[in-house]
Coordinates of C-alpha atoms in Angstrom, one line a residue:
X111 CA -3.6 18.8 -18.6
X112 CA -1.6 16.4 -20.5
X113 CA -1.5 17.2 -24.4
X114 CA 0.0 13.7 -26.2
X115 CA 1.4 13.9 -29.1
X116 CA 0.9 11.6 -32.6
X117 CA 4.7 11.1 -32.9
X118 CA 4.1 10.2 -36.5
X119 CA 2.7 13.9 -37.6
X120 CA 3.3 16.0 -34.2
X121 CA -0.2 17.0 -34.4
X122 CA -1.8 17.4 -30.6
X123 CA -4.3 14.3 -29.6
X124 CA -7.1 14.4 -27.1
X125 CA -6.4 16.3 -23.7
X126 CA -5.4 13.7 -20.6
X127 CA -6.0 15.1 -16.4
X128 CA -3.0 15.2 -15.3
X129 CA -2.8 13.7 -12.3
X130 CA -1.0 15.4 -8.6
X131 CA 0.3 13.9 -5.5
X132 CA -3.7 14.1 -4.4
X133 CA -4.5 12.0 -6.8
X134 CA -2.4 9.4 -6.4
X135 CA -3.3 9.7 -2.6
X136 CA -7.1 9.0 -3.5
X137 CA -5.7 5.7 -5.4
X138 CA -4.2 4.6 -2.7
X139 CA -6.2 4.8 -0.4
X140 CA -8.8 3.3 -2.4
X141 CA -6.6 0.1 -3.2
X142 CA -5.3 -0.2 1.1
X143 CA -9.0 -0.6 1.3
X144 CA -9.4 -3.2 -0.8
X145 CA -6.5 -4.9 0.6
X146 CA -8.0 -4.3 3.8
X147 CA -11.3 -5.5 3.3
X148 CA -9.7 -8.7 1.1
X149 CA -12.4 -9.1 -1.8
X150 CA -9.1 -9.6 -3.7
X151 CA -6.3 -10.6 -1.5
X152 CA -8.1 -13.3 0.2
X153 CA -9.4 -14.2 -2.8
X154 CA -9.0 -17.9 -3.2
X155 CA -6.3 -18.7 -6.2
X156 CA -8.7 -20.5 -8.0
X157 CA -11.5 -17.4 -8.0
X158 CA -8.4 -14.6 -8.9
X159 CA -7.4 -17.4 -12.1
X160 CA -11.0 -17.0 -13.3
X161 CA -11.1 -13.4 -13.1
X162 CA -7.3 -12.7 -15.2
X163 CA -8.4 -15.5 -17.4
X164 CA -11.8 -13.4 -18.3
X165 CA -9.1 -10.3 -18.3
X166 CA -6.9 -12.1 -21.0
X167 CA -9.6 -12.9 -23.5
X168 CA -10.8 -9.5 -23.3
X169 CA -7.7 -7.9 -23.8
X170 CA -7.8 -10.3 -26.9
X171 CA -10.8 -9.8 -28.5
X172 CA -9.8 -5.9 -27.8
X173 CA -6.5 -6.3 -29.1
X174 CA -6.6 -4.1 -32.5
X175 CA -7.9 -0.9 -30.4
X176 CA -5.4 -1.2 -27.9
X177 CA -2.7 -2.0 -30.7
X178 CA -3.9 1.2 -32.6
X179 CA -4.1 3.2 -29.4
X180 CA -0.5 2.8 -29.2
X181 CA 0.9 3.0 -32.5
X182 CA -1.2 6.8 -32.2
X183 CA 0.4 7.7 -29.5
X184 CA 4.2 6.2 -29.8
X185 CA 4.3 5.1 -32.9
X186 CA 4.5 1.7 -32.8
X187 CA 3.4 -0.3 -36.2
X188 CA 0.5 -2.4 -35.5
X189 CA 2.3 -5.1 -37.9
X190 CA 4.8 -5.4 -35.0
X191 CA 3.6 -8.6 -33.4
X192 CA 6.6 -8.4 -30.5
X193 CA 4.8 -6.8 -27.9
X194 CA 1.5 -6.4 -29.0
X195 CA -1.6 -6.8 -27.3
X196 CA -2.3 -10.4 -28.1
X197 CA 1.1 -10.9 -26.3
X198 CA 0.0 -9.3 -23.5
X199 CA -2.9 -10.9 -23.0
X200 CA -0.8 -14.1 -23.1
X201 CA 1.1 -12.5 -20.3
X202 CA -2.8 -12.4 -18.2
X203 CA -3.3 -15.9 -19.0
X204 CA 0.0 -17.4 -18.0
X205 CA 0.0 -15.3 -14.5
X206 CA -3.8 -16.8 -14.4
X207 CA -1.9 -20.0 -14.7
X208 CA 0.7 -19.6 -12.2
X209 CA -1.4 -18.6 -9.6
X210 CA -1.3 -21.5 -7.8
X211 CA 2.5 -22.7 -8.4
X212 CA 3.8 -20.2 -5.8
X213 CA 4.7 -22.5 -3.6
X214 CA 5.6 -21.6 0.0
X215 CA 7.8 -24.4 2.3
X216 CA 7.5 -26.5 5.8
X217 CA 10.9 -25.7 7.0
X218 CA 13.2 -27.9 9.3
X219 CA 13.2 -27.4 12.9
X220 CA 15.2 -29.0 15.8
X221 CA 12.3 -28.3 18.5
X222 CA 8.9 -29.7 18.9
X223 CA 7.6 -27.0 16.5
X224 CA 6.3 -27.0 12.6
X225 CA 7.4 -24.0 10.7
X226 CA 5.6 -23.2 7.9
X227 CA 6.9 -20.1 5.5
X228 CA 4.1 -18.9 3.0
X229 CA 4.2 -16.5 0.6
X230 CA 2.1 -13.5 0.6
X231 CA 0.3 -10.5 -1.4
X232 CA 2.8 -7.2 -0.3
X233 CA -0.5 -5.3 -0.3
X234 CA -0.8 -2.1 -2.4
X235 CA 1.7 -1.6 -5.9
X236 CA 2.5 0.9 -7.6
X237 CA 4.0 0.5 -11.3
X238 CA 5.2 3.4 -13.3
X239 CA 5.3 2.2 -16.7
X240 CA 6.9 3.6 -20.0
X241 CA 6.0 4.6 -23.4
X242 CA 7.5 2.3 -25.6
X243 CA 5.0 -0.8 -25.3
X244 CA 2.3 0.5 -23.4
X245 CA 0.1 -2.0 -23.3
X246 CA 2.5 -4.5 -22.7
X247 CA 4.5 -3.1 -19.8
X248 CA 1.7 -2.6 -18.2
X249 CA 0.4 -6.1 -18.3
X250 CA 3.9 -7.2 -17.8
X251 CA 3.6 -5.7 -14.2
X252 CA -0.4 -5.7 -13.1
X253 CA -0.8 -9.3 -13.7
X254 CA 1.6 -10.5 -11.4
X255 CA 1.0 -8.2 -9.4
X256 CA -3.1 -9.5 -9.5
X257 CA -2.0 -12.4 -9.8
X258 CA -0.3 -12.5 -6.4
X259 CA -3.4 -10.9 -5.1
X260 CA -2.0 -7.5 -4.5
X261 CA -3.9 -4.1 -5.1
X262 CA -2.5 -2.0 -8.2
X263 CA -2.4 1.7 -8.7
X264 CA -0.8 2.2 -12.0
X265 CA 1.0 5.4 -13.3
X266 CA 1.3 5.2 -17.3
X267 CA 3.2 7.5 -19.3
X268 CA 2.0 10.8 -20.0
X269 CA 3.4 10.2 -23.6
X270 CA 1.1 6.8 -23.9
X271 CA -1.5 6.5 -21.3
X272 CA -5.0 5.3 -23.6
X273 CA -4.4 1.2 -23.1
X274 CA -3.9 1.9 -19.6
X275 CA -7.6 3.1 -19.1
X276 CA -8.9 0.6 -21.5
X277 CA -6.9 -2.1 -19.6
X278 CA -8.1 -1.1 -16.3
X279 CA -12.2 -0.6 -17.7
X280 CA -11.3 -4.3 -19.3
X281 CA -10.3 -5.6 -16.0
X282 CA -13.3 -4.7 -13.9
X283 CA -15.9 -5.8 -16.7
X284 CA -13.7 -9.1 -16.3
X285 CA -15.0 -9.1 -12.4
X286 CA -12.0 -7.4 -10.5
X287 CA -13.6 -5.6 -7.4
X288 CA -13.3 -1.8 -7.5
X289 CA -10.2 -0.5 -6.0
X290 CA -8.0 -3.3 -7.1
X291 CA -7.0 -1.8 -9.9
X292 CA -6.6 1.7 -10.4
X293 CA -4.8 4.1 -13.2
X294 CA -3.5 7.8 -12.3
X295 CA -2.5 9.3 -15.7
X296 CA 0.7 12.3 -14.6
X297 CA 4.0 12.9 -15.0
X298 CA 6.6 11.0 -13.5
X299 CA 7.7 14.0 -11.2
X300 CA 4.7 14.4 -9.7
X301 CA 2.7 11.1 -9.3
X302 CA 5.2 9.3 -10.1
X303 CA 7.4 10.6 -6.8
X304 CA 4.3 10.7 -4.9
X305 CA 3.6 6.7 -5.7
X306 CA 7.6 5.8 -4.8
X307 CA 7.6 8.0 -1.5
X308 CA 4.1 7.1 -0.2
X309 CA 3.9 5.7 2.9
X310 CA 0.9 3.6 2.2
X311 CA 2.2 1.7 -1.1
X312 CA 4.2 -1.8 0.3
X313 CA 6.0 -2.1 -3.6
X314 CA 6.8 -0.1 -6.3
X315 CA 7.8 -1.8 -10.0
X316 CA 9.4 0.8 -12.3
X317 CA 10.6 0.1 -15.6
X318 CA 12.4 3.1 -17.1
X319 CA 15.4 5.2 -17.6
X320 CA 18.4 4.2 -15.1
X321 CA 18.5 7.8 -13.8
X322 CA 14.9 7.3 -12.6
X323 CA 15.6 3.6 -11.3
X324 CA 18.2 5.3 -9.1
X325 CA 15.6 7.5 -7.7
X326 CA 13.1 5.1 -6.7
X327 CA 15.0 3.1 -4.9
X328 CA 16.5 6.9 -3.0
X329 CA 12.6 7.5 -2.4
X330 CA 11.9 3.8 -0.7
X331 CA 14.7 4.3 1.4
X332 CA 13.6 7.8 2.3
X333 CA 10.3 6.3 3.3
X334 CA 9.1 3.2 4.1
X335 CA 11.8 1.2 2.8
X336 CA 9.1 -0.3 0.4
X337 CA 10.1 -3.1 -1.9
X338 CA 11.3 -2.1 -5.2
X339 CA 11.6 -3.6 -8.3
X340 CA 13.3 -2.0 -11.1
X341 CA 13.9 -2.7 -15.1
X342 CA 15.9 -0.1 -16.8
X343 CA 18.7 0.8 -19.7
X344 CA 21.0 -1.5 -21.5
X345 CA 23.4 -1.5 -23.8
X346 CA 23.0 -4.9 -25.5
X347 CA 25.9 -6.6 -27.5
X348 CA 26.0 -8.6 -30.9
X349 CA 28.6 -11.0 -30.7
X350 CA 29.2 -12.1 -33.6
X351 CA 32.4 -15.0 -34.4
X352 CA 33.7 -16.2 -37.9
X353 CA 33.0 -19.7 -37.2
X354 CA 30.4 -20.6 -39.9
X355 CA 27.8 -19.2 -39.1
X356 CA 25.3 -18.1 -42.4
X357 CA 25.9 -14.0 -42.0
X358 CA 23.2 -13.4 -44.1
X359 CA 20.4 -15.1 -41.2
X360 CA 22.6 -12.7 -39.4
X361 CA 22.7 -10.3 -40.6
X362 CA 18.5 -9.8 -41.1
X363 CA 18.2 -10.8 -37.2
X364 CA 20.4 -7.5 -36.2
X365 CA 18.6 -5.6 -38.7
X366 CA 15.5 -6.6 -38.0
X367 CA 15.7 -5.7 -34.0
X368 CA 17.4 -2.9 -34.6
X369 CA 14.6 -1.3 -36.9
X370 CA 12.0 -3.0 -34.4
X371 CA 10.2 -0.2 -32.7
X372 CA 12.6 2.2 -34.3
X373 CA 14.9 0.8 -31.5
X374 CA 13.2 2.2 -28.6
X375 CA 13.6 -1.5 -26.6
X376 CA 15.6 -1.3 -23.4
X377 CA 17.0 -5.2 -24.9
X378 CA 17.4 -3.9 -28.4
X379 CA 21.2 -4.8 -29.5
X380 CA 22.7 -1.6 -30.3
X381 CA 26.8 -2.8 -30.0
X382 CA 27.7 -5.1 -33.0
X383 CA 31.0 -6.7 -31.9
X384 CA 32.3 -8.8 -34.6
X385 CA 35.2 -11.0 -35.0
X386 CA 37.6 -8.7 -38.0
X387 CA 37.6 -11.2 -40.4
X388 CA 34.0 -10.7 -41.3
X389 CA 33.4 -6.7 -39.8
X390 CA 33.2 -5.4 -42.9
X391 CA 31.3 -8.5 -44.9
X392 CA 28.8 -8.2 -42.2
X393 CA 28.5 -4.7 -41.8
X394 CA 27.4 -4.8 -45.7
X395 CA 24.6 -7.0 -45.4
X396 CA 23.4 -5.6 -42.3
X397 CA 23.0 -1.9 -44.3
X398 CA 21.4 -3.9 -47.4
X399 CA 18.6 -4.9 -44.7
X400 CA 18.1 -1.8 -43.5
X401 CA 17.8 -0.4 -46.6
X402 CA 14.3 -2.6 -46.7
X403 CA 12.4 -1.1 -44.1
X404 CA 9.2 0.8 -45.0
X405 CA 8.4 3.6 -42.9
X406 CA 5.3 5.8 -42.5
X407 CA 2.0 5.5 -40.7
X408 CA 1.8 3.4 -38.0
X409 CA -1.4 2.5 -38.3
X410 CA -0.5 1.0 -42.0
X411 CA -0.3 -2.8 -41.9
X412 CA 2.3 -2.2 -44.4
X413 CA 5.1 -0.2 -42.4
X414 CA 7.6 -1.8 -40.7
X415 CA 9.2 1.3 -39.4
X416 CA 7.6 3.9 -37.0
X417 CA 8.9 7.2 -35.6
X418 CA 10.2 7.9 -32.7
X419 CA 8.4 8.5 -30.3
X420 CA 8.7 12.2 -29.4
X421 CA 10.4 15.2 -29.8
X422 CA 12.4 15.1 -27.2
X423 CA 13.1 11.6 -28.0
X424 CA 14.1 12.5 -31.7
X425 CA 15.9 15.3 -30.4
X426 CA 18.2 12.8 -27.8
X427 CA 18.5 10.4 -31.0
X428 CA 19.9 13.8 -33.1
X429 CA 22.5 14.7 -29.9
X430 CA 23.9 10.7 -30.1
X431 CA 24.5 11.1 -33.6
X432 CA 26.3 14.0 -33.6
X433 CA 28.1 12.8 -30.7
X434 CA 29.4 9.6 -32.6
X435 CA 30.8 11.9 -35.2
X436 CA 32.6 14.3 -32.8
X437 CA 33.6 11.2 -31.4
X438 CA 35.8 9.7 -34.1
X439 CA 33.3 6.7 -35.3
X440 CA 32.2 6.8 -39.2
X441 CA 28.7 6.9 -40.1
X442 CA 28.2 4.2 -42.6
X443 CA 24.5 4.5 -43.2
X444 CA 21.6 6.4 -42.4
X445 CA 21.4 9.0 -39.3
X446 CA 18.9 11.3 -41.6
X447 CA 15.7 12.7 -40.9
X448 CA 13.3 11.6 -43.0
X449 CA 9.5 12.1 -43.9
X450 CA 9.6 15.5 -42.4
X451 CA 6.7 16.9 -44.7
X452 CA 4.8 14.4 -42.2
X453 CA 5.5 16.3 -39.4
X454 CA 6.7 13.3 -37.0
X455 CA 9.5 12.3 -35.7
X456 CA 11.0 10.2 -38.1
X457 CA 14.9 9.2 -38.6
X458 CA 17.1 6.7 -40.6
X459 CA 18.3 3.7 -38.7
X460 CA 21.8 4.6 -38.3
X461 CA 25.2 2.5 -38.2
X462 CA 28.5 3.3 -37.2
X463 CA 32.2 1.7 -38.1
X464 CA 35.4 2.2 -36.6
X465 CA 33.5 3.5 -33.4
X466 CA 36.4 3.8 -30.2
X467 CA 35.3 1.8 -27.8
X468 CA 35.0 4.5 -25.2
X469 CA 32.7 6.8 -27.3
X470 CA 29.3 8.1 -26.1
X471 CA 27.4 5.4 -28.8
X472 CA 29.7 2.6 -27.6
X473 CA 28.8 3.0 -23.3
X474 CA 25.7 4.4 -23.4
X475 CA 21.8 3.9 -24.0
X476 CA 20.4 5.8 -26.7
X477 CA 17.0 4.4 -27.0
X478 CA 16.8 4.6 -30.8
X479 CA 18.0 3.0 -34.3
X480 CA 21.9 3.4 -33.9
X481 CA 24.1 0.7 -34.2
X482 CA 28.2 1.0 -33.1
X483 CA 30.4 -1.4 -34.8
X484 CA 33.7 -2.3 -32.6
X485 CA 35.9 -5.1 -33.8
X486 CA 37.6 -8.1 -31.8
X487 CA 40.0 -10.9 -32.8
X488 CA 39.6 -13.7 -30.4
X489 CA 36.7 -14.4 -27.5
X490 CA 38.4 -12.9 -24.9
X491 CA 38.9 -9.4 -26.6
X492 CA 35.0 -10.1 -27.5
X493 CA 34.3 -10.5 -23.8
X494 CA 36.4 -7.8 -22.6
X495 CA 34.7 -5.2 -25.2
X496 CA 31.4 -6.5 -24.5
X497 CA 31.8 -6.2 -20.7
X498 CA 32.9 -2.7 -20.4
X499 CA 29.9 -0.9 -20.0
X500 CA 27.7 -0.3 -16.9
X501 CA 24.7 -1.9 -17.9
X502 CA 23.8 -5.8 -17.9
X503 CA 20.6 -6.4 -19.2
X504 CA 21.1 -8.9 -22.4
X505 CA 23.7 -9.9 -24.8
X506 CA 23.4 -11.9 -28.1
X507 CA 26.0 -14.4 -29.0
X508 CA 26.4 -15.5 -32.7
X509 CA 28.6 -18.7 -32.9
X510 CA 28.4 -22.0 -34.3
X511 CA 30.4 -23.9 -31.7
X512 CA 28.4 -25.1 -28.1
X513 CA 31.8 -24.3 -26.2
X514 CA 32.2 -20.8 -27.6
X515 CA 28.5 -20.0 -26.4
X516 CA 28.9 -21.1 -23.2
X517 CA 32.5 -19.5 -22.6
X518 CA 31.0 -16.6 -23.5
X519 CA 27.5 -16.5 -21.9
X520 CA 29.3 -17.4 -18.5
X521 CA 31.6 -14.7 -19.1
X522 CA 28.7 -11.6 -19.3
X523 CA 27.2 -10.2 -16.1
X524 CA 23.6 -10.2 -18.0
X525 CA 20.0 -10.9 -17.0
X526 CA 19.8 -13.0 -20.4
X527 CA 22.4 -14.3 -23.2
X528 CA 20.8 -15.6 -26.1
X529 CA 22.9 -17.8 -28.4
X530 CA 21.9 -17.6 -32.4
X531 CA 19.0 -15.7 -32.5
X532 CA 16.2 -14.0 -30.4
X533 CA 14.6 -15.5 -27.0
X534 CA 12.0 -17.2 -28.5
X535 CA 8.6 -18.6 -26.5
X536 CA 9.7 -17.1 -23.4
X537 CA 6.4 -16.7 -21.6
X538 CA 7.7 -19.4 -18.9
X539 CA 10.9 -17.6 -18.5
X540 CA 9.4 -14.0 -18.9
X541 CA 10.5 -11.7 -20.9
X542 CA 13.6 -13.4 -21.0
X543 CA 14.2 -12.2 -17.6
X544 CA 13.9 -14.3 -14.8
X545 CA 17.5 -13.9 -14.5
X546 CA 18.4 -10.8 -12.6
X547 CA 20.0 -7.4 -14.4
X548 CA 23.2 -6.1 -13.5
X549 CA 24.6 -3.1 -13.0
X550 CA 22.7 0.1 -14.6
X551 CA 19.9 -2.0 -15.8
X552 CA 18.4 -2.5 -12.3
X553 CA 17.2 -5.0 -9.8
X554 CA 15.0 -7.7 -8.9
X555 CA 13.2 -10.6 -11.5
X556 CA 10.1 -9.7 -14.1
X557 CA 8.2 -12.7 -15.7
X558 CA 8.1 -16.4 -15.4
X559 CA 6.9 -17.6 -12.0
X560 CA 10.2 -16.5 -10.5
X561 CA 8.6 -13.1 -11.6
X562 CA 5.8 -13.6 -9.7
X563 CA 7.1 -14.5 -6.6
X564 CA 8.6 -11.0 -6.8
X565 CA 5.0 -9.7 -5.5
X566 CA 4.8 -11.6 -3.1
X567 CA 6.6 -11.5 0.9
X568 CA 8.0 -14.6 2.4
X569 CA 6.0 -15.1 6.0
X570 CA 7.4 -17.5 8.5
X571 CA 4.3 -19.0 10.7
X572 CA 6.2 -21.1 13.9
X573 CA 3.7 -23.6 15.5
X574 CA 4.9 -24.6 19.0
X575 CA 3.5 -28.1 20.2
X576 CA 4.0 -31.0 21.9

């Protein structure tokens, strides 16, 4: 059995089956016979919209239990908006949307022939999702998936796994036929593996650790060579120039997405790189905002800051932190527990000065509230420094002037660069990345159409005539 945790006062929550290789076995077996029989996949686009638009306003009107369920189990505030299950269903409706703009192609052909290339369902998916937006990530891969007329079977956290059920109960009261959806609660070393090296599952969509994106794509290749699509660590950079910019809007932004989630967000920009003349007048005001945050219950509309969102993830914050220290950087704020008569998992956002720019906190993802703050003098040192680390998912650049953005924003191997500010409406775009990650941060596009396309196979049809 799985035993989940309330990361805000450890106490023990309801018991969750967990899940074996048989299990996951059963699932898909019972989505290849959907696919098979083709109550989904032949599905015409317009009966699929009808069903994932029913889907999205469910998951609306349901929106404050699944919110609660996961600020229960991982501790995020249900005043975070980013994320949230409104969000998601937004995420069902545009997918509901696209359905029909997957175009496929009549291609060019020197013979007396018409070539036709269509795109396809792959058949049976798996996604392993993770804990820190549950019922997000989960949409943010089933929907497309649906969408594109695939068969799911999904494997949730065992941290976070309550909006995965609801989702799934949500989705066959919104008319999906039995079998095309299906949730297999377990840990990643057991279902998990048995999802990625099944013979019978034609894609598997991870978003995780690196580490565990590395051995999905080793377990396709070991099998069936299944298509995989992977979302993992980053290592984010603030860029931040003295070129006029107001450093107090700044300032809050870094703050504020630092703190968000208690920086468990694979995006989240933990490397402030600022230009020296305003490292240290920025580093101020960036501590003043943190100083703001109101943590506690996540369930209180009133907290902005949640714990972490286990022990072992408190525990990997603790190691970072004492790492930075060993490492030479200077712990300006923060870095404490705190709230420990609680009994959660709760610690200070932290931030770092003077941090070498090979330290641990300067390379590599911590998954938590730590920010490392390096210095530059001039946009190539600030490219150089923001480049030299093996992960490429986003990068924020802070400048006033239009050439300055787009040196830089050329310059970064990144799925996403975002000039002054936060991606904003990116539904159309996906989260932000229909671009592809680089690197550690994995492979393949999530959200936006181009995201959709991703479950789907390219088939080439070649009629011969005349």
């Amino acid at each position: 059995m799985l035993r989940p945790v309330n990361p805000s006062t450890g106490a023990a929550l309801r018991t969750v089956p967990a899940g074996v290789a048989a299990d996951a076995d059963l699932a898909v077996a019972s989505a290849r016979r959907t696919v098979d029989g083709g109550a989904w996949s032949r599905a015409a686009p317009g009966e699929r919209k009808a069903v994932l638009d029913r889907w999205a306003q469910l998951i609306a009107g349901d929106s404050a239990a699944l919110d609660a369920a996961d600020a229960v189990e991982m501790g995020k505030p249900v005043r975070l908006a980013a994320f949230n299950a409104r969000a998601a269903a937004g995420l069902v409706r545009f997918n509901a949307e696209a359905v029909d703009k997957c175009f496929g192609a009549v291609l060019p052909s020197d013979h007396p022939s018409t070539v036709v290339q269509m795109r396809m369902p792959r058949g049976v998916v798996a996604a392993i999702t993770p804990w820190n937006f549950p019922t997000y990530n989960a949409v943010l891969k089933v929907a497309p998936a649906l969408a594109a007329g695939n068969c799911v079977v999904l494997k949730p956290s065992e941290l976070a796994s309550e909006s995965a059920f609801r989702l799934a109960k949500l989705a066959l009261e919104a008319g999906l036929p039995p079998g095309a959806f299906n949730v297999v609660p377990g840990r990643g070393e057991t279902v998990g593996r048995a999802l990625a090296e099944h013979m019978d599952v034609d894609m598997v969509t991870f978003t995780g650790s690196s580490k565990v994106g590395k051995l999905m794509l080793q377990a396709a290749g070991a099998s069936n060579m299944k298509a995989v699509l992977t979302e993992c660590g980053g290592k984010s950079p603030h860029i931040v120039f003295d070129d006029g910019l107001d450093l107090d809007l700044v300032a809050a932004n870094i703050a504020a997405t630092l703190s968000a989630n208690t920086g468990q967000i694979c995006s989240v920009g933990s490397r402030l790189l600022v230009q020296d003349t305003i490292e240290e007048v920025l580093t101020h005001k960036i501590v003043a905002c943190l100083q703001a945050i109101r943590p506690g219950d996540p369930l209180d509309p009133e907290t902005t800051y949640g714990p972490l969102a286990s022990q072992a993830q408190l525990d990997r914050v603790m190691r970072y932190l004492d790492a930075a220290d060993q490492d030479g950087a200077d712990l300006v704020h923060g870095g404490e527990r705190i709230l420990e008569d609680a009994g959660g998992y709760f610690v200070q956002p932290a931030v770092f000065v003077n941090v070498p720019p090979d330290s641990r906190i300067a390379r590599e993802e911590i998954f938590g509230p730590v920010l490392a703050v390096l210095s530059f003098k001039d946009a190539d040192e600030a490219i150089r420094l923001a480049k030299d680390t093996p992960y490429g998912l986003a990068a924020y650049v802070w400048t006033s002037r239009m050439d300055v953005g787009f040196q830089v924003s050329k310059a970064l191997q990144t799925a996403i660069t975002v000039v002054n500010g936060q991606a904003q409406g990116t539904l159309g775009a996906g989260f932000g990345y229909s671009g592809e990650p680089a690197g550690l941060s994995g492979r393949g596009v999530e959200g936006g159409v181009a995201g959709l396309e991703s479950y789907t196979r390219r088939q080439t049809v070649w009629f011969n005539h005349g």
